[in-house]
PDB file of C-alpha atoms in Angstrom:
ATOM      1  CA  ALA A   1     -24.933 114.603 -34.903  1.00 79.00           C
ATOM      2  CA  GLN A   2     -22.077 116.795 -33.820  1.00 87.00           C
ATOM      3  CA  SER A   3     -19.475 115.125 -31.663  1.00 92.00           C
ATOM      4  CA  VAL A   4     -15.842 115.208 -30.636  1.00 95.00           C
ATOM      5  CA  THR A   5     -13.791 112.184 -29.725  1.00 96.00           C
ATOM      6  CA  GLN A   6     -10.433 112.145 -28.036  1.00 97.00           C
ATOM      7  CA  PRO A   7      -9.376 108.497 -28.265  1.00 96.00           C
ATOM      8  CA  ASP A   8      -6.640 108.682 -25.636  1.00 95.00           C
ATOM      9  CA  ILE A   9      -7.727 109.150 -22.026  1.00 94.00           C
ATOM     10  CA  HIS A  10      -4.192 109.186 -20.641  1.00 96.00           C
ATOM     11  CA  ILE A  11      -0.841 109.718 -22.328  1.00 97.00           C
ATOM     12  CA  THR A  12       2.582 109.581 -20.701  1.00 97.00           C
ATOM     13  CA  VAL A  13       5.631 110.997 -22.447  1.00 97.00           C
ATOM     14  CA  SER A  14       9.172 111.671 -21.338  1.00 97.00           C
ATOM     15  CA  GLU A  15      10.330 115.237 -20.988  1.00 97.00           C
ATOM     16  CA  GLY A  16      11.893 116.359 -24.250  1.00 97.00           C
ATOM     17  CA  ALA A  17       9.966 113.832 -26.328  1.00 97.00           C
ATOM     18  CA  SER A  18       7.476 114.799 -28.984  1.00 97.00           C
ATOM     19  CA  LEU A  19       3.746 114.771 -28.350  1.00 97.00           C
ATOM     20  CA  GLU A  20       0.657 114.204 -30.436  1.00 98.00           C
ATOM     21  CA  LEU A  21      -2.847 114.284 -28.981  1.00 98.00           C
ATOM     22  CA  ARG A  22      -5.611 113.032 -31.198  1.00 98.00           C
ATOM     23  CA  CYS A  23      -8.973 114.638 -31.844  1.00 98.00           C
ATOM     24  CA  ASN A  24     -11.669 113.464 -34.247  1.00 97.00           C
ATOM     25  CA  TYR A  25     -14.870 115.330 -34.920  1.00 95.00           C
ATOM     26  CA  SER A  26     -18.199 114.761 -36.597  1.00 93.00           C
ATOM     27  CA  TYR A  27     -19.856 117.785 -38.173  1.00 87.00           C
ATOM     28  CA  GLY A  28     -21.697 118.336 -41.420  1.00 80.00           C
ATOM     29  CA  ALA A  29     -20.303 121.754 -42.283  1.00 80.00           C
ATOM     30  CA  THR A  30     -17.058 123.638 -41.862  1.00 79.00           C
ATOM     31  CA  PRO A  31     -16.066 123.227 -38.230  1.00 86.00           C
ATOM     32  CA  TYR A  32     -14.558 125.690 -35.841  1.00 89.00           C
ATOM     33  CA  LEU A  33     -12.046 123.720 -33.778  1.00 92.00           C
ATOM     34  CA  PHE A  34     -10.275 124.572 -30.571  1.00 94.00           C
ATOM     35  CA  TRP A  35      -7.741 123.083 -28.204  1.00 97.00           C
ATOM     36  CA  TYR A  36      -7.894 124.093 -24.552  1.00 96.00           C
ATOM     37  CA  VAL A  37      -5.567 123.161 -21.702  1.00 96.00           C
ATOM     38  CA  GLN A  38      -6.583 122.807 -18.075  1.00 93.00           C
ATOM     39  CA  SER A  39      -3.934 122.738 -15.361  1.00 91.00           C
ATOM     40  CA  PRO A  40      -4.920 121.104 -12.059  1.00 85.00           C
ATOM     41  CA  GLY A  41      -7.451 123.207 -10.169  1.00 80.00           C
ATOM     42  CA  GLN A  42      -7.576 125.820 -12.904  1.00 84.00           C
ATOM     43  CA  GLY A  43      -9.950 126.942 -15.592  1.00 86.00           C
ATOM     44  CA  LEU A  44      -9.455 126.311 -19.278  1.00 92.00           C
ATOM     45  CA  GLN A  45      -6.973 128.254 -21.357  1.00 93.00           C
ATOM     46  CA  LEU A  46      -7.117 128.429 -25.131  1.00 93.00           C
ATOM     47  CA  LEU A  47      -4.072 126.952 -26.870  1.00 96.00           C
ATOM     48  CA  LEU A  48      -5.125 127.488 -30.471  1.00 94.00           C
ATOM     49  CA  LYS A  49      -8.090 127.547 -32.819  1.00 91.00           C
ATOM     50  CA  TYR A  50      -8.960 126.838 -36.421  1.00 91.00           C
ATOM     51  CA  PHE A  51     -11.625 128.657 -38.395  1.00 85.00           C
ATOM     52  CA  SER A  52     -10.460 128.553 -41.981  1.00 80.00           C
ATOM     53  CA  GLY A  53      -7.406 129.054 -44.155  1.00 82.00           C
ATOM     54  CA  ASP A  54      -4.068 127.470 -43.373  1.00 85.00           C
ATOM     55  CA  THR A  55      -4.667 123.997 -42.010  1.00 90.00           C
ATOM     56  CA  LEU A  56      -1.575 124.109 -39.787  1.00 95.00           C
ATOM     57  CA  VAL A  57      -2.326 126.353 -36.838  1.00 95.00           C
ATOM     58  CA  GLN A  58       0.232 127.688 -34.396  1.00 96.00           C
ATOM     59  CA  GLY A  59      -0.680 128.299 -30.799  1.00 95.00           C
ATOM     60  CA  ILE A  60       0.794 129.351 -27.508  1.00 95.00           C
ATOM     61  CA  LYS A  61       3.418 127.453 -25.524  1.00 94.00           C
ATOM     62  CA  GLY A  62       4.924 125.931 -28.674  1.00 96.00           C
ATOM     63  CA  PHE A  63       1.845 123.903 -29.640  1.00 97.00           C
ATOM     64  CA  GLU A  64       0.507 123.442 -33.136  1.00 97.00           C
ATOM     65  CA  ALA A  65      -2.410 121.551 -34.629  1.00 98.00           C
ATOM     66  CA  GLU A  66      -3.245 120.353 -38.103  1.00 96.00           C
ATOM     67  CA  PHE A  67      -6.753 120.299 -39.514  1.00 95.00           C
ATOM     68  CA  LYS A  68      -7.369 117.376 -41.878  1.00 95.00           C
ATOM     69  CA  ARG A  69     -10.818 117.498 -43.386  1.00 92.00           C
ATOM     70  CA  SER A  70     -10.467 114.134 -45.128  1.00 92.00           C
ATOM     71  CA  GLN A  71      -9.776 112.455 -41.796  1.00 94.00           C
ATOM     72  CA  SER A  72     -12.086 114.653 -39.678  1.00 94.00           C
ATOM     73  CA  SER A  73      -9.160 115.239 -37.369  1.00 96.00           C
ATOM     74  CA  PHE A  74      -7.512 118.119 -35.555  1.00 97.00           C
ATOM     75  CA  ASN A  75      -4.497 116.649 -33.792  1.00 98.00           C
ATOM     76  CA  LEU A  76      -2.389 118.678 -31.383  1.00 98.00           C
ATOM     77  CA  ARG A  77       1.392 118.424 -31.506  1.00 98.00           C
ATOM     78  CA  LYS A  78       4.445 119.681 -29.709  1.00 98.00           C
ATOM     79  CA  PRO A  79       8.002 118.824 -30.763  1.00 97.00           C
ATOM     80  CA  SER A  80       9.507 118.754 -27.262  1.00 97.00           C
ATOM     81  CA  VAL A  81       7.428 118.406 -24.118  1.00 97.00           C
ATOM     82  CA  HIS A  82       8.274 120.226 -20.902  1.00 96.00           C
ATOM     83  CA  TRP A  83       7.315 119.059 -17.415  1.00 95.00           C
ATOM     84  CA  SER A  84       5.017 122.086 -17.135  1.00 94.00           C
ATOM     85  CA  ASP A  85       2.911 120.726 -20.006  1.00 96.00           C
ATOM     86  CA  ALA A  86       1.428 118.094 -17.706  1.00 96.00           C
ATOM     87  CA  ALA A  87      -2.283 118.923 -17.718  1.00 96.00           C
ATOM     88  CA  GLU A  88      -5.591 117.906 -19.217  1.00 95.00           C
ATOM     89  CA  TYR A  89      -6.214 118.812 -22.840  1.00 97.00           C
ATOM     90  CA  PHE A  90      -9.608 119.300 -24.421  1.00 96.00           C
ATOM     91  CA  CYS A  91     -10.542 119.457 -28.058  1.00 96.00           C
ATOM     92  CA  ALA A  92     -13.738 121.375 -28.788  1.00 94.00           C
ATOM     93  CA  LEU A  93     -16.010 121.857 -31.784  1.00 92.00           C
ATOM     94  CA  GLY A  94     -17.986 124.976 -32.516  1.00 86.00           C
ATOM     95  CA  GLY A  95     -20.445 125.533 -35.306  1.00 68.00           C
ATOM     96  CA  SER A  96     -20.678 128.521 -37.593  1.00 60.00           C
ATOM     97  CA  GLY A  97     -23.781 129.870 -35.863  1.00 67.00           C
ATOM     98  CA  ASN A  98     -23.565 132.910 -33.638  1.00 68.00           C
ATOM     99  CA  THR A  99     -24.408 131.165 -30.381  1.00 77.00           C
ATOM    100  CA  GLY A 100     -20.810 130.021 -29.998  1.00 79.00           C
ATOM    101  CA  LYS A 101     -21.816 126.805 -28.261  1.00 85.00           C
ATOM    102  CA  LEU A 102     -18.954 124.362 -27.937  1.00 89.00           C
ATOM    103  CA  ILE A 103     -18.964 120.583 -27.871  1.00 91.00           C
ATOM    104  CA  PHE A 104     -16.044 119.182 -25.933  1.00 93.00           C
ATOM    105  CA  GLY A 105     -14.217 115.918 -26.185  1.00 95.00           C
ATOM    106  CA  GLN A 106     -13.693 113.796 -23.109  1.00 94.00           C
ATOM    107  CA  GLY A 107     -10.218 115.152 -22.527  1.00 95.00           C
ATOM    108  CA  THR A 108      -6.721 113.653 -22.539  1.00 96.00           C
ATOM    109  CA  THR A 109      -4.594 113.734 -19.432  1.00 96.00           C
ATOM    110  CA  LEU A 110      -0.924 114.233 -20.188  1.00 97.00           C
ATOM    111  CA  GLN A 111       1.681 112.993 -17.742  1.00 97.00           C
ATOM    112  CA  VAL A 112       5.315 113.987 -18.276  1.00 97.00           C
ATOM    113  CA  LYS A 113       8.076 111.735 -16.985  1.00 95.00           C
ATOM    114  CA  PRO A 114      11.352 113.352 -15.942  1.00 91.00           C
TER     115      PRO A 114
ATOM    116  CA  ASN B   1      -9.014 143.447 -15.943  1.00 67.00           C
ATOM    117  CA  ALA B   2     -10.067 140.366 -13.964  1.00 78.00           C
ATOM    118  CA  GLY B   3     -11.651 138.466 -16.875  1.00 91.00           C
ATOM    119  CA  VAL B   4     -14.229 135.902 -15.723  1.00 94.00           C
ATOM    120  CA  THR B   5     -14.631 135.470 -11.978  1.00 95.00           C
ATOM    121  CA  GLN B   6     -16.641 132.811 -10.166  1.00 96.00           C
ATOM    122  CA  THR B   7     -17.694 132.494  -6.566  1.00 96.00           C
ATOM    123  CA  PRO B   8     -17.547 130.465  -4.454  1.00 96.00           C
ATOM    124  CA  LYS B   9     -14.534 128.280  -5.280  1.00 94.00           C
ATOM    125  CA  PHE B  10     -15.821 125.357  -3.236  1.00 95.00           C
ATOM    126  CA  ARG B  11     -19.158 124.473  -1.699  1.00 96.00           C
ATOM    127  CA  ILE B  12     -20.731 121.496   0.019  1.00 97.00           C
ATOM    128  CA  LEU B  13     -24.517 121.265  -0.068  1.00 96.00           C
ATOM    129  CA  LYS B  14     -26.963 118.891   1.514  1.00 97.00           C
ATOM    130  CA  ILE B  15     -29.577 117.205  -0.652  1.00 97.00           C
ATOM    131  CA  GLY B  16     -32.516 119.522  -1.205  1.00 96.00           C
ATOM    132  CA  GLN B  17     -30.668 122.738  -0.416  1.00 97.00           C
ATOM    133  CA  SER B  18     -30.459 125.537  -2.925  1.00 96.00           C
ATOM    134  CA  MET B  19     -27.661 127.847  -3.922  1.00 96.00           C
ATOM    135  CA  THR B  20     -26.543 130.300  -6.559  1.00 97.00           C
ATOM    136  CA  LEU B  21     -23.204 130.115  -8.327  1.00 98.00           C
ATOM    137  CA  GLN B  22     -22.031 133.569  -9.255  1.00 98.00           C
ATOM    138  CA  CYS B  23     -20.280 134.500 -12.492  1.00 97.00           C
ATOM    139  CA  THR B  24     -19.092 137.950 -13.502  1.00 97.00           C
ATOM    140  CA  GLN B  25     -17.098 139.142 -16.481  1.00 96.00           C
ATOM    141  CA  ASP B  26     -15.581 142.567 -16.988  1.00 94.00           C
ATOM    142  CA  MET B  27     -14.801 142.283 -20.708  1.00 90.00           C
ATOM    143  CA  ASN B  28     -18.186 143.569 -21.913  1.00 89.00           C
ATOM    144  CA  HIS B  29     -18.819 140.243 -23.618  1.00 89.00           C
ATOM    145  CA  ASN B  30     -22.273 139.588 -25.019  1.00 88.00           C
ATOM    146  CA  TYR B  31     -22.224 135.832 -24.705  1.00 91.00           C
ATOM    147  CA  MET B  32     -21.975 133.860 -21.490  1.00 94.00           C
ATOM    148  CA  TYR B  33     -22.085 130.131 -20.784  1.00 95.00           C
ATOM    149  CA  TRP B  34     -22.341 127.670 -17.940  1.00 97.00           C
ATOM    150  CA  TYR B  35     -20.703 124.261 -18.224  1.00 96.00           C
ATOM    151  CA  ARG B  36     -20.335 121.356 -15.868  1.00 97.00           C
ATOM    152  CA  GLN B  37     -17.330 119.084 -15.910  1.00 94.00           C
ATOM    153  CA  ASP B  38     -17.531 115.509 -14.736  1.00 92.00           C
ATOM    154  CA  PRO B  39     -14.559 113.135 -14.710  1.00 83.00           C
ATOM    155  CA  GLY B  40     -13.980 111.514 -18.087  1.00 81.00           C
ATOM    156  CA  MET B  41     -16.910 113.364 -19.629  1.00 85.00           C
ATOM    157  CA  GLY B  42     -15.436 116.635 -20.806  1.00 88.00           C
ATOM    158  CA  LEU B  43     -17.554 119.754 -20.385  1.00 93.00           C
ATOM    159  CA  LYS B  44     -21.297 119.807 -20.974  1.00 94.00           C
ATOM    160  CA  LEU B  45     -23.211 123.006 -21.656  1.00 94.00           C
ATOM    161  CA  ILE B  46     -25.945 123.763 -19.114  1.00 97.00           C
ATOM    162  CA  TYR B  47     -27.272 127.168 -20.187  1.00 96.00           C
ATOM    163  CA  TYR B  48     -26.083 130.069 -22.255  1.00 95.00           C
ATOM    164  CA  SER B  49     -26.986 133.683 -22.884  1.00 94.00           C
ATOM    165  CA  VAL B  50     -26.483 135.819 -25.983  1.00 89.00           C
ATOM    166  CA  GLY B  51     -27.125 139.069 -24.174  1.00 90.00           C
ATOM    167  CA  ALA B  52     -28.860 140.666 -21.230  1.00 92.00           C
ATOM    168  CA  GLY B  53     -32.383 139.307 -20.863  1.00 94.00           C
ATOM    169  CA  ILE B  54     -31.833 136.389 -23.263  1.00 94.00           C
ATOM    170  CA  THR B  55     -31.046 132.873 -22.100  1.00 96.00           C
ATOM    171  CA  ASP B  56     -31.406 129.420 -23.582  1.00 94.00           C
ATOM    172  CA  LYS B  57     -30.934 125.793 -22.599  1.00 95.00           C
ATOM    173  CA  GLY B  58     -27.853 123.820 -23.397  1.00 93.00           C
ATOM    174  CA  GLU B  59     -27.323 120.092 -23.368  1.00 91.00           C
ATOM    175  CA  VAL B  60     -27.952 119.390 -19.651  1.00 95.00           C
ATOM    176  CA  PRO B  61     -30.295 122.085 -18.225  1.00 96.00           C
ATOM    177  CA  ASN B  62     -32.431 119.973 -15.888  1.00 96.00           C
ATOM    178  CA  GLY B  63     -32.187 121.021 -12.254  1.00 95.00           C
ATOM    179  CA  TYR B  64     -30.741 124.458 -13.045  1.00 97.00           C
ATOM    180  CA  ASN B  65     -31.979 127.953 -13.741  1.00 97.00           C
ATOM    181  CA  VAL B  66     -30.253 131.085 -14.968  1.00 97.00           C
ATOM    182  CA  SER B  67     -30.936 134.762 -15.412  1.00 95.00           C
ATOM    183  CA  ARG B  68     -29.086 137.551 -17.184  1.00 97.00           C
ATOM    184  CA  SER B  69     -30.202 140.954 -15.979  1.00 96.00           C
ATOM    185  CA  THR B  70     -26.910 142.688 -16.808  1.00 96.00           C
ATOM    186  CA  THR B  71     -24.153 142.175 -19.359  1.00 94.00           C
ATOM    187  CA  GLU B  72     -21.645 141.416 -16.603  1.00 96.00           C
ATOM    188  CA  ASP B  73     -23.450 138.817 -14.480  1.00 97.00           C
ATOM    189  CA  PHE B  74     -24.787 135.367 -15.257  1.00 98.00           C
ATOM    190  CA  PRO B  75     -25.742 133.489 -12.077  1.00 98.00           C
ATOM    191  CA  LEU B  76     -26.603 129.784 -12.069  1.00 98.00           C
ATOM    192  CA  ARG B  77     -29.261 128.640  -9.619  1.00 97.00           C
ATOM    193  CA  LEU B  78     -29.667 125.145  -8.170  1.00 96.00           C
ATOM    194  CA  GLU B  79     -33.080 124.908  -6.513  1.00 89.00           C
ATOM    195  CA  LEU B  80     -33.123 121.394  -5.046  1.00 94.00           C
ATOM    196  CA  ALA B  81     -29.610 120.047  -4.964  1.00 95.00           C
ATOM    197  CA  ALA B  82     -29.154 116.379  -5.810  1.00 96.00           C
ATOM    198  CA  PRO B  83     -26.031 114.170  -5.646  1.00 95.00           C
ATOM    199  CA  SER B  84     -26.047 114.028  -9.454  1.00 95.00           C
ATOM    200  CA  GLN B  85     -25.196 117.737  -9.435  1.00 97.00           C
ATOM    201  CA  THR B  86     -21.860 117.087  -7.765  1.00 97.00           C
ATOM    202  CA  SER B  87     -19.477 118.495 -10.340  1.00 96.00           C
ATOM    203  CA  VAL B  88     -17.127 121.304 -11.239  1.00 95.00           C
ATOM    204  CA  TYR B  89     -18.939 124.243 -12.776  1.00 97.00           C
ATOM    205  CA  PHE B  90     -17.312 126.619 -15.229  1.00 96.00           C
ATOM    206  CA  CYS B  91     -18.580 129.919 -16.475  1.00 97.00           C
ATOM    207  CA  ALA B  92     -17.296 131.322 -19.758  1.00 95.00           C
ATOM    208  CA  SER B  93     -17.809 134.420 -21.837  1.00 93.00           C
ATOM    209  CA  ARG B  94     -17.287 135.371 -25.455  1.00 89.00           C
ATOM    210  CA  ARG B  95     -17.528 138.634 -27.285  1.00 80.00           C
ATOM    211  CA  LEU B  96     -19.624 139.157 -30.373  1.00 67.00           C
ATOM    212  CA  ALA B  97     -16.994 139.429 -33.076  1.00 58.00           C
ATOM    213  CA  GLY B  98     -17.753 140.799 -36.478  1.00 53.00           C
ATOM    214  CA  GLY B  99     -16.523 139.049 -39.596  1.00 42.00           C
ATOM    215  CA  GLY B 100     -16.044 135.714 -37.870  1.00 45.00           C
ATOM    216  CA  SER B 101     -12.636 136.833 -36.662  1.00 42.00           C
ATOM    217  CA  THR B 102     -12.230 135.567 -33.136  1.00 50.00           C
ATOM    218  CA  ASP B 103     -14.628 133.204 -31.370  1.00 69.00           C
ATOM    219  CA  THR B 104     -12.703 132.420 -28.224  1.00 81.00           C
ATOM    220  CA  GLN B 105     -14.487 131.571 -25.020  1.00 87.00           C
ATOM    221  CA  TYR B 106     -12.747 132.744 -21.852  1.00 90.00           C
ATOM    222  CA  PHE B 107     -13.242 130.573 -18.813  1.00 93.00           C
ATOM    223  CA  GLY B 108     -13.448 131.303 -15.127  1.00 94.00           C
ATOM    224  CA  PRO B 109     -11.527 129.244 -12.544  1.00 92.00           C
ATOM    225  CA  GLY B 110     -14.511 127.056 -11.674  1.00 94.00           C
ATOM    226  CA  THR B 111     -16.650 126.186  -8.665  1.00 96.00           C
ATOM    227  CA  ARG B 112     -16.299 122.714  -7.150  1.00 95.00           C
ATOM    228  CA  LEU B 113     -19.677 121.638  -5.779  1.00 96.00           C
ATOM    229  CA  THR B 114     -20.359 118.555  -3.699  1.00 96.00           C
ATOM    230  CA  VAL B 115     -23.900 117.484  -2.818  1.00 96.00           C
ATOM    231  CA  LEU B 116     -24.180 115.021   0.067  1.00 95.00           C
TER     232      LEU B 116
END
């Protein structure tokens, strides 16, 4: 069965510190993987996506993610967190079919300490 | 270019009432989706549409209905509201991209629904 797991419900980091948010997926074929960010009271905004090719993907706002097939992971990273990064982050899995349906993880809430 | 718009932003319903959540996109996207978001549960797909006149069930369709008479609009109907439908509802759209290039879903700002 297809699934996405984000093991960390809440993460707190200090401003300026590095960040890594974990995402593990279960899928029998080549996955399409996405990271979305949701600020309080807002919709979801795409940070980055992986379809194929280079396993290190660059996104907006200084985020990057690395696809590791052997570990079924797609972890999101940022070298230096800003207070404005406080939000909820969702990892999502899409299949190769044309319907574009996404399966979302439970989300990780990021708190940034000054 | 407004993207994906949803109305209303907030709504309180009594048990058994009905309502329609509106979703409109102005990007000429073929695909549209309705999700619900519950705390700690991520987003779950309710219904989706691959084009005007074509809809299909997602993961959690019970208690909802949809229609897609135009490319732009994809309303979600709750016929007999129940407390279990208290949630935040997001509409999204996606264009049909050739060659597997981009597959991004664009989300609206959401509708927060409370059923009492």
